[in-house]
């Protein structure tokens, strides 16, 4: 038995939970915010439009992913829907994988729509302005968007793990958002302390404590490579980005595996 039935049910539940209006609203917010930022900027409008738009995407898409996790996974336990769902002859892991697959598919579809809208807004903002270093909407933009998709894969896997571990929906939502924030910021803090140790007292101790997070959480900040798209220069791509991307993907697989293992052993009551 495949995960297709649970995948289709997840898609239907998301559509019933008004996913389409939320997605359209986010696309409109992205277009308006990016275009207005570009038009009122004092420098290259296309570059500013793309920069602000990527920030909106990195901020908005995880929120939508967490919303979908709440609707498709958390409410299953909070409202005891599993008493009906799991009465059919199916394994738990197929049910869980189908729901997470539907969350991932809808989130990635939204990312593609946002990427197309941002590309159109960037092209519109750059008309009539001859920039010395125009943004690139070719392969650099595709690579940037693909790494954002990898970031979202970790968000979905991490949120799925907390969904089966947490006993209350609020803990899973807040915990997922908190872990995303930490995973996107701890490496930046470490790099900042390396450049200026005078920012905090006992900088070496603080830096070593923060560095421990690197063994527990993926470095999502390394996936933000927007500079290659903003200025059209591939030399801005961080070194060993392939290894970093593979390590982040490994974290996503590990979180998913842990979630399945916990869910298979969880006592549903």
PDB file of C-alpha atoms in Angstrom:
ATOM      1  CA  UNK A   1       0.000   0.000   0.000  1.00  0.00           C
ATOM      2  CA  UNK A   2       1.406   3.400  -0.999  1.00  0.00           C
ATOM      3  CA  UNK A   3       1.100   6.749   0.740  1.00  0.00           C
ATOM      4  CA  UNK A   4      -1.027   8.136  -2.115  1.00  0.00           C
ATOM      5  CA  UNK A   5      -4.397   7.866  -0.285  1.00  0.00           C
ATOM      6  CA  UNK A   6      -3.123   9.763   2.761  1.00  0.00           C
ATOM      7  CA  UNK A   7      -1.378  12.244   0.475  1.00  0.00           C
ATOM      8  CA  UNK A   8      -4.640  13.005  -1.328  1.00  0.00           C
ATOM      9  CA  UNK A   9      -6.526  13.317   1.950  1.00  0.00           C
ATOM     10  CA  UNK A  10      -3.888  15.747   3.204  1.00  0.00           C
ATOM     11  CA  UNK A  11      -4.258  17.886   0.088  1.00  0.00           C
ATOM     12  CA  UNK A  12      -8.035  17.981   0.507  1.00  0.00           C
ATOM     13  CA  UNK A  13      -7.783  18.884   4.183  1.00  0.00           C
ATOM     14  CA  UNK A  14      -5.364  21.702   3.373  1.00  0.00           C
ATOM     15  CA  UNK A  15      -7.661  23.087   0.689  1.00  0.00           C
ATOM     16  CA  UNK A  16     -10.564  22.921   3.124  1.00  0.00           C
ATOM     17  CA  UNK A  17      -8.431  24.815   5.657  1.00  0.00           C
ATOM     18  CA  UNK A  18      -8.262  27.753   3.187  1.00  0.00           C
ATOM     19  CA  UNK A  19      -4.724  27.135   1.995  1.00  0.00           C
ATOM     20  CA  UNK A  20      -5.403  28.765  -1.381  1.00  0.00           C
ATOM     21  CA  UNK A  21      -6.556  32.145   0.066  1.00  0.00           C
ATOM     22  CA  UNK A  22      -3.568  32.141   2.414  1.00  0.00           C
ATOM     23  CA  UNK A  23      -1.190  31.402  -0.463  1.00  0.00           C
ATOM     24  CA  UNK A  24      -2.720  34.095  -2.667  1.00  0.00           C
ATOM     25  CA  UNK A  25      -2.521  36.605   0.187  1.00  0.00           C
ATOM     26  CA  UNK A  26       1.160  35.819   0.718  1.00  0.00           C
ATOM     27  CA  UNK A  27       1.867  36.241  -3.005  1.00  0.00           C
ATOM     28  CA  UNK A  28       0.130  39.642  -2.988  1.00  0.00           C
ATOM     29  CA  UNK A  29       2.035  40.720   0.130  1.00  0.00           C
ATOM     30  CA  UNK A  30       5.294  39.605  -1.481  1.00  0.00           C
ATOM     31  CA  UNK A  31       4.654  41.507  -4.710  1.00  0.00           C
ATOM     32  CA  UNK A  32       3.530  44.719  -2.998  1.00  0.00           C
ATOM     33  CA  UNK A  33       6.278  44.697  -0.363  1.00  0.00           C
ATOM     34  CA  UNK A  34       9.062  43.970  -2.840  1.00  0.00           C
ATOM     35  CA  UNK A  35       7.870  46.474  -5.449  1.00  0.00           C
ATOM     36  CA  UNK A  36       7.330  49.272  -2.928  1.00  0.00           C
ATOM     37  CA  UNK A  37      10.735  48.632  -1.356  1.00  0.00           C
ATOM     38  CA  UNK A  38      12.357  48.817  -4.775  1.00  0.00           C
ATOM     39  CA  UNK A  39      10.530  51.955  -5.865  1.00  0.00           C
ATOM     40  CA  UNK A  40      11.309  53.879  -2.690  1.00  0.00           C
ATOM     41  CA  UNK A  41      14.925  52.741  -2.382  1.00  0.00           C
ATOM     42  CA  UNK A  42      17.833  55.028  -3.019  1.00  0.00           C
ATOM     43  CA  UNK A  43      19.825  52.429  -4.913  1.00  0.00           C
ATOM     44  CA  UNK A  44      19.217  49.808  -7.591  1.00  0.00           C
ATOM     45  CA  UNK A  45      15.451  49.124  -7.498  1.00  0.00           C
ATOM     46  CA  UNK A  46      15.639  45.637  -9.022  1.00  0.00           C
ATOM     47  CA  UNK A  47      18.276  44.508  -6.523  1.00  0.00           C
ATOM     48  CA  UNK A  48      16.308  45.880  -3.576  1.00  0.00           C
ATOM     49  CA  UNK A  49      13.109  44.296  -4.884  1.00  0.00           C
ATOM     50  CA  UNK A  50      14.770  40.896  -5.127  1.00  0.00           C
ATOM     51  CA  UNK A  51      16.462  41.236  -1.736  1.00  0.00           C
ATOM     52  CA  UNK A  52      13.282  42.196   0.112  1.00  0.00           C
ATOM     53  CA  UNK A  53      11.267  39.582  -1.757  1.00  0.00           C
ATOM     54  CA  UNK A  54      13.646  36.782  -0.769  1.00  0.00           C
ATOM     55  CA  UNK A  55      13.396  37.919   2.849  1.00  0.00           C
ATOM     56  CA  UNK A  56       9.596  37.764   2.655  1.00  0.00           C
ATOM     57  CA  UNK A  57       9.799  34.263   1.171  1.00  0.00           C
ATOM     58  CA  UNK A  58      12.171  33.021   3.876  1.00  0.00           C
ATOM     59  CA  UNK A  59       9.888  34.499   6.532  1.00  0.00           C
ATOM     60  CA  UNK A  60       6.479  33.580   5.126  1.00  0.00           C
ATOM     61  CA  UNK A  61       6.923  30.059   3.792  1.00  0.00           C
ATOM     62  CA  UNK A  62       7.938  28.492   7.146  1.00  0.00           C
ATOM     63  CA  UNK A  63       4.856  30.057   8.740  1.00  0.00           C
ATOM     64  CA  UNK A  64       2.653  28.474   6.078  1.00  0.00           C
ATOM     65  CA  UNK A  65       4.424  25.133   6.557  1.00  0.00           C
ATOM     66  CA  UNK A  66       3.789  25.270  10.313  1.00  0.00           C
ATOM     67  CA  UNK A  67       0.143  26.156   9.643  1.00  0.00           C
ATOM     68  CA  UNK A  68      -0.208  23.118   7.379  1.00  0.00           C
ATOM     69  CA  UNK A  69       1.449  20.880   9.956  1.00  0.00           C
ATOM     70  CA  UNK A  70      -1.029  22.087  12.530  1.00  0.00           C
ATOM     71  CA  UNK A  71      -3.985  21.393  10.258  1.00  0.00           C
ATOM     72  CA  UNK A  72      -2.865  18.029   8.883  1.00  0.00           C
ATOM     73  CA  UNK A  73      -0.909  16.466  11.746  1.00  0.00           C
ATOM     74  CA  UNK A  74      -1.391  18.253  15.067  1.00  0.00           C
ATOM     75  CA  UNK A  75      -5.179  18.387  14.903  1.00  0.00           C
ATOM     76  CA  UNK A  76      -5.175  14.657  14.222  1.00  0.00           C
ATOM     77  CA  UNK A  77      -3.973  14.130  17.794  1.00  0.00           C
ATOM     78  CA  UNK A  78      -5.539  17.166  19.450  1.00  0.00           C
ATOM     79  CA  UNK A  79      -9.085  16.277  18.348  1.00  0.00           C
ATOM     80  CA  UNK A  80      -8.629  12.492  18.435  1.00  0.00           C
ATOM     81  CA  UNK A  81      -9.208  12.153  14.689  1.00  0.00           C
ATOM     82  CA  UNK A  82      -6.760   9.257  14.686  1.00  0.00           C
ATOM     83  CA  UNK A  83      -9.436   7.131  16.370  1.00  0.00           C
ATOM     84  CA  UNK A  84     -11.169   7.107  12.992  1.00  0.00           C
ATOM     85  CA  UNK A  85      -8.199   7.565  10.635  1.00  0.00           C
ATOM     86  CA  UNK A  86      -6.112   4.673  11.916  1.00  0.00           C
ATOM     87  CA  UNK A  87      -9.012   2.224  12.138  1.00  0.00           C
ATOM     88  CA  UNK A  88      -8.481   1.408   8.463  1.00  0.00           C
ATOM     89  CA  UNK A  89      -5.892  -1.265   7.598  1.00  0.00           C
ATOM     90  CA  UNK A  90      -2.818   0.890   7.100  1.00  0.00           C
ATOM     91  CA  UNK A  91       0.530   1.247   8.791  1.00  0.00           C
ATOM     92  CA  UNK A  92       1.248   4.302  10.880  1.00  0.00           C
ATOM     93  CA  UNK A  93       4.311   5.317   8.937  1.00  0.00           C
ATOM     94  CA  UNK A  94       2.364   5.449   5.663  1.00  0.00           C
ATOM     95  CA  UNK A  95      -0.225   7.706   7.242  1.00  0.00           C
ATOM     96  CA  UNK A  96       2.446   9.989   8.692  1.00  0.00           C
ATOM     97  CA  UNK A  97       4.549  10.022   5.513  1.00  0.00           C
ATOM     98  CA  UNK A  98       1.475  10.813   3.412  1.00  0.00           C
ATOM     99  CA  UNK A  99       0.537  13.769   5.579  1.00  0.00           C
ATOM    100  CA  UNK A 100       4.082  15.145   5.626  1.00  0.00           C
ATOM    101  CA  UNK A 101       4.350  14.636   1.867  1.00  0.00           C
ATOM    102  CA  UNK A 102       1.202  16.701   1.349  1.00  0.00           C
ATOM    103  CA  UNK A 103       2.598  19.449   3.579  1.00  0.00           C
ATOM    104  CA  UNK A 104       5.865  19.424   1.651  1.00  0.00           C
ATOM    105  CA  UNK A 105       4.178  19.380  -1.760  1.00  0.00           C
ATOM    106  CA  UNK A 106       1.914  22.327  -0.951  1.00  0.00           C
ATOM    107  CA  UNK A 107       4.766  24.288   0.611  1.00  0.00           C
ATOM    108  CA  UNK A 108       7.060  23.706  -2.370  1.00  0.00           C
ATOM    109  CA  UNK A 109       4.256  24.601  -4.789  1.00  0.00           C
ATOM    110  CA  UNK A 110       3.800  27.852  -2.882  1.00  0.00           C
ATOM    111  CA  UNK A 111       7.554  28.462  -3.070  1.00  0.00           C
ATOM    112  CA  UNK A 112       7.487  28.054  -6.857  1.00  0.00           C
ATOM    113  CA  UNK A 113       4.562  30.472  -7.150  1.00  0.00           C
ATOM    114  CA  UNK A 114       6.324  32.996  -4.922  1.00  0.00           C
ATOM    115  CA  UNK A 115       9.530  32.595  -6.919  1.00  0.00           C
ATOM    116  CA  UNK A 116       7.750  33.285 -10.203  1.00  0.00           C
ATOM    117  CA  UNK A 117       5.945  36.300  -8.731  1.00  0.00           C
ATOM    118  CA  UNK A 118       9.197  37.686  -7.323  1.00  0.00           C
ATOM    119  CA  UNK A 119      10.994  37.212 -10.640  1.00  0.00           C
ATOM    120  CA  UNK A 120       8.223  39.132 -12.411  1.00  0.00           C
ATOM    121  CA  UNK A 121       8.332  41.899  -9.794  1.00  0.00           C
ATOM    122  CA  UNK A 122      12.122  42.141 -10.075  1.00  0.00           C
ATOM    123  CA  UNK A 123      11.980  42.362 -13.862  1.00  0.00           C
ATOM    124  CA  UNK A 124       9.301  45.061 -13.641  1.00  0.00           C
ATOM    125  CA  UNK A 125      11.274  47.066 -11.076  1.00  0.00           C
ATOM    126  CA  UNK A 126      14.418  47.001 -13.223  1.00  0.00           C
ATOM    127  CA  UNK A 127      12.843  48.498 -16.335  1.00  0.00           C
ATOM    128  CA  UNK A 128      14.277  51.852 -17.310  1.00  0.00           C
ATOM    129  CA  UNK A 129      17.193  51.606 -14.867  1.00  0.00           C
ATOM    130  CA  UNK A 130      20.666  50.693 -16.101  1.00  0.00           C
ATOM    131  CA  UNK A 131      22.314  48.980 -13.151  1.00  0.00           C
ATOM    132  CA  UNK A 132      26.053  48.379 -12.972  1.00  0.00           C
ATOM    133  CA  UNK A 133      25.481  44.955 -11.387  1.00  0.00           C
ATOM    134  CA  UNK A 134      21.928  43.870 -12.282  1.00  0.00           C
ATOM    135  CA  UNK A 135      20.422  40.903 -10.460  1.00  0.00           C
ATOM    136  CA  UNK A 136      20.450  37.560 -12.199  1.00  0.00           C
ATOM    137  CA  UNK A 137      17.180  35.673 -12.628  1.00  0.00           C
ATOM    138  CA  UNK A 138      18.882  32.716 -14.296  1.00  0.00           C
ATOM    139  CA  UNK A 139      20.777  29.886 -12.654  1.00  0.00           C
ATOM    140  CA  UNK A 140      21.858  31.955  -9.621  1.00  0.00           C
ATOM    141  CA  UNK A 141      18.192  32.626  -8.856  1.00  0.00           C
ATOM    142  CA  UNK A 142      17.305  28.966  -9.397  1.00  0.00           C
ATOM    143  CA  UNK A 143      20.083  27.861  -7.023  1.00  0.00           C
ATOM    144  CA  UNK A 144      18.947  30.372  -4.410  1.00  0.00           C
ATOM    145  CA  UNK A 145      15.362  29.133  -4.634  1.00  0.00           C
ATOM    146  CA  UNK A 146      16.441  25.480  -4.539  1.00  0.00           C
ATOM    147  CA  UNK A 147      18.359  26.045  -1.307  1.00  0.00           C
ATOM    148  CA  UNK A 148      15.303  27.764   0.178  1.00  0.00           C
ATOM    149  CA  UNK A 149      13.370  24.609  -0.731  1.00  0.00           C
ATOM    150  CA  UNK A 150      15.969  22.562   1.152  1.00  0.00           C
ATOM    151  CA  UNK A 151      15.497  24.901   4.112  1.00  0.00           C
ATOM    152  CA  UNK A 152      11.748  24.230   3.982  1.00  0.00           C
ATOM    153  CA  UNK A 153      12.368  20.486   3.837  1.00  0.00           C
ATOM    154  CA  UNK A 154      14.127  20.733   7.198  1.00  0.00           C
ATOM    155  CA  UNK A 155      11.270  22.855   8.555  1.00  0.00           C
ATOM    156  CA  UNK A 156       8.701  20.225   7.546  1.00  0.00           C
ATOM    157  CA  UNK A 157      10.773  17.341   8.946  1.00  0.00           C
ATOM    158  CA  UNK A 158      11.525  19.202  12.166  1.00  0.00           C
ATOM    159  CA  UNK A 159       7.900  20.237  12.590  1.00  0.00           C
ATOM    160  CA  UNK A 160       6.742  16.686  11.910  1.00  0.00           C
ATOM    161  CA  UNK A 161       9.076  15.372  14.605  1.00  0.00           C
ATOM    162  CA  UNK A 162       7.820  17.866  17.186  1.00  0.00           C
ATOM    163  CA  UNK A 163       4.230  17.113  16.173  1.00  0.00           C
ATOM    164  CA  UNK A 164       4.520  13.496  17.292  1.00  0.00           C
ATOM    165  CA  UNK A 165       6.652  14.278  20.350  1.00  0.00           C
ATOM    166  CA  UNK A 166       4.646  17.205  21.743  1.00  0.00           C
ATOM    167  CA  UNK A 167       1.602  16.644  23.903  1.00  0.00           C
ATOM    168  CA  UNK A 168       0.066  20.044  23.132  1.00  0.00           C
ATOM    169  CA  UNK A 169      -0.259  21.776  19.725  1.00  0.00           C
ATOM    170  CA  UNK A 170       1.088  25.071  21.058  1.00  0.00           C
ATOM    171  CA  UNK A 171       4.363  23.444  22.107  1.00  0.00           C
ATOM    172  CA  UNK A 172       4.872  21.957  18.652  1.00  0.00           C
ATOM    173  CA  UNK A 173       4.151  25.256  16.879  1.00  0.00           C
ATOM    174  CA  UNK A 174       6.280  27.403  19.182  1.00  0.00           C
ATOM    175  CA  UNK A 175       9.022  24.781  19.308  1.00  0.00           C
ATOM    176  CA  UNK A 176       9.222  24.514  15.527  1.00  0.00           C
ATOM    177  CA  UNK A 177       9.393  28.279  15.053  1.00  0.00           C
ATOM    178  CA  UNK A 178      11.967  28.562  17.838  1.00  0.00           C
ATOM    179  CA  UNK A 179      14.202  25.857  16.378  1.00  0.00           C
ATOM    180  CA  UNK A 180      13.981  27.492  12.948  1.00  0.00           C
ATOM    181  CA  UNK A 181      15.071  30.809  14.441  1.00  0.00           C
ATOM    182  CA  UNK A 182      18.003  29.218  16.264  1.00  0.00           C
ATOM    183  CA  UNK A 183      19.088  27.146  13.253  1.00  0.00           C
ATOM    184  CA  UNK A 184      19.114  30.252  11.069  1.00  0.00           C
ATOM    185  CA  UNK A 185      21.023  32.458  13.488  1.00  0.00           C
ATOM    186  CA  UNK A 186      23.540  30.557  15.608  1.00  0.00           C
ATOM    187  CA  UNK A 187      26.262  30.350  12.931  1.00  0.00           C
ATOM    188  CA  UNK A 188      25.902  34.081  12.289  1.00  0.00           C
ATOM    189  CA  UNK A 189      26.419  34.768  15.995  1.00  0.00           C
ATOM    190  CA  UNK A 190      29.533  32.584  16.047  1.00  0.00           C
ATOM    191  CA  UNK A 191      30.974  34.351  12.990  1.00  0.00           C
ATOM    192  CA  UNK A 192      30.231  37.756  14.531  1.00  0.00           C
ATOM    193  CA  UNK A 193      32.004  36.853  17.765  1.00  0.00           C
ATOM    194  CA  UNK A 194      35.024  35.643  15.811  1.00  0.00           C
ATOM    195  CA  UNK A 195      35.311  39.047  14.158  1.00  0.00           C
ATOM    196  CA  UNK A 196      34.624  41.132  17.274  1.00  0.00           C
ATOM    197  CA  UNK A 197      35.064  39.295  20.614  1.00  0.00           C
ATOM    198  CA  UNK A 198      34.366  42.515  22.555  1.00  0.00           C
ATOM    199  CA  UNK A 199      30.635  42.361  21.851  1.00  0.00           C
ATOM    200  CA  UNK A 200      29.928  40.215  24.928  1.00  0.00           C
ATOM    201  CA  UNK A 201      31.662  39.379  28.175  1.00  0.00           C
ATOM    202  CA  UNK A 202      33.563  36.076  28.177  1.00  0.00           C
ATOM    203  CA  UNK A 203      33.287  35.826  24.401  1.00  0.00           C
ATOM    204  CA  UNK A 204      35.238  32.523  24.101  1.00  0.00           C
ATOM    205  CA  UNK A 205      32.939  30.775  26.579  1.00  0.00           C
ATOM    206  CA  UNK A 206      29.831  32.197  24.932  1.00  0.00           C
ATOM    207  CA  UNK A 207      31.123  31.286  21.485  1.00  0.00           C
ATOM    208  CA  UNK A 208      31.917  27.698  22.467  1.00  0.00           C
ATOM    209  CA  UNK A 209      28.471  27.319  24.024  1.00  0.00           C
ATOM    210  CA  UNK A 210      26.736  28.557  20.886  1.00  0.00           C
ATOM    211  CA  UNK A 211      28.970  26.385  18.690  1.00  0.00           C
ATOM    212  CA  UNK A 212      27.602  23.276  20.411  1.00  0.00           C
ATOM    213  CA  UNK A 213      24.328  23.935  18.588  1.00  0.00           C
ATOM    214  CA  UNK A 214      26.123  23.029  15.374  1.00  0.00           C
ATOM    215  CA  UNK A 215      26.086  19.377  16.477  1.00  0.00           C
ATOM    216  CA  UNK A 216      22.373  19.454  17.289  1.00  0.00           C
ATOM    217  CA  UNK A 217      20.829  21.626  14.575  1.00  0.00           C
ATOM    218  CA  UNK A 218      21.512  22.168  10.863  1.00  0.00           C
ATOM    219  CA  UNK A 219      23.118  25.414   9.755  1.00  0.00           C
ATOM    220  CA  UNK A 220      20.228  26.923   7.806  1.00  0.00           C
ATOM    221  CA  UNK A 221      21.979  30.290   7.551  1.00  0.00           C
ATOM    222  CA  UNK A 222      24.473  28.699   5.142  1.00  0.00           C
ATOM    223  CA  UNK A 223      21.613  28.082   2.691  1.00  0.00           C
ATOM    224  CA  UNK A 224      20.947  31.804   2.268  1.00  0.00           C
ATOM    225  CA  UNK A 225      23.025  32.447  -0.866  1.00  0.00           C
ATOM    226  CA  UNK A 226      21.003  35.354  -2.232  1.00  0.00           C
ATOM    227  CA  UNK A 227      24.165  37.326  -3.032  1.00  0.00           C
ATOM    228  CA  UNK A 228      24.753  35.263  -6.169  1.00  0.00           C
ATOM    229  CA  UNK A 229      21.317  36.274  -7.470  1.00  0.00           C
ATOM    230  CA  UNK A 230      21.432  39.881  -6.264  1.00  0.00           C
ATOM    231  CA  UNK A 231      24.642  40.656  -8.116  1.00  0.00           C
ATOM    232  CA  UNK A 232      24.807  37.841 -10.668  1.00  0.00           C
ATOM    233  CA  UNK A 233      28.180  36.575  -9.472  1.00  0.00           C
ATOM    234  CA  UNK A 234      28.700  32.916  -8.682  1.00  0.00           C
ATOM    235  CA  UNK A 235      31.919  33.689  -6.810  1.00  0.00           C
ATOM    236  CA  UNK A 236      29.709  34.844  -3.921  1.00  0.00           C
ATOM    237  CA  UNK A 237      28.658  31.218  -3.448  1.00  0.00           C
ATOM    238  CA  UNK A 238      30.046  29.994  -0.092  1.00  0.00           C
ATOM    239  CA  UNK A 239      32.798  27.370  -0.223  1.00  0.00           C
ATOM    240  CA  UNK A 240      31.778  23.742   0.233  1.00  0.00           C
ATOM    241  CA  UNK A 241      28.125  24.615  -0.304  1.00  0.00           C
ATOM    242  CA  UNK A 242      27.508  21.103  -1.651  1.00  0.00           C
ATOM    243  CA  UNK A 243      28.724  19.534   1.597  1.00  0.00           C
ATOM    244  CA  UNK A 244      26.656  21.961   3.652  1.00  0.00           C
ATOM    245  CA  UNK A 245      23.563  21.223   1.599  1.00  0.00           C
ATOM    246  CA  UNK A 246      24.096  17.475   1.992  1.00  0.00           C
ATOM    247  CA  UNK A 247      24.512  17.838   5.749  1.00  0.00           C
ATOM    248  CA  UNK A 248      21.265  19.818   5.968  1.00  0.00           C
ATOM    249  CA  UNK A 249      19.503  17.173   3.877  1.00  0.00           C
ATOM    250  CA  UNK A 250      20.882  14.496   6.209  1.00  0.00           C
ATOM    251  CA  UNK A 251      19.393  16.374   9.170  1.00  0.00           C
ATOM    252  CA  UNK A 252      16.012  16.421   7.413  1.00  0.00           C
ATOM    253  CA  UNK A 253      16.156  12.671   6.792  1.00  0.00           C
ATOM    254  CA  UNK A 254      17.195  12.088  10.406  1.00  0.00           C
ATOM    255  CA  UNK A 255      14.327  14.183  11.773  1.00  0.00           C
ATOM    256  CA  UNK A 256      11.864  12.321   9.559  1.00  0.00           C
ATOM    257  CA  UNK A 257      13.250   8.946  10.616  1.00  0.00           C
ATOM    258  CA  UNK A 258      13.030   9.893  14.295  1.00  0.00           C
ATOM    259  CA  UNK A 259       9.477  11.143  13.809  1.00  0.00           C
ATOM    260  CA  UNK A 260       8.406   7.857  12.190  1.00  0.00           C
ATOM    261  CA  UNK A 261      10.106   5.812  14.919  1.00  0.00           C
ATOM    262  CA  UNK A 262       8.455   7.826  17.701  1.00  0.00           C
ATOM    263  CA  UNK A 263       5.056   7.761  16.002  1.00  0.00           C
ATOM    264  CA  UNK A 264       5.188   3.980  15.551  1.00  0.00           C
ATOM    265  CA  UNK A 265       5.831   3.563  19.281  1.00  0.00           C
ATOM    266  CA  UNK A 266       3.558   6.321  20.533  1.00  0.00           C
ATOM    267  CA  UNK A 267       0.619   5.236  22.623  1.00  0.00           C
ATOM    268  CA  UNK A 268      -2.465   6.850  21.146  1.00  0.00           C
ATOM    269  CA  UNK A 269      -5.082   7.564  23.767  1.00  0.00           C
TER     270      UNK A 269
END
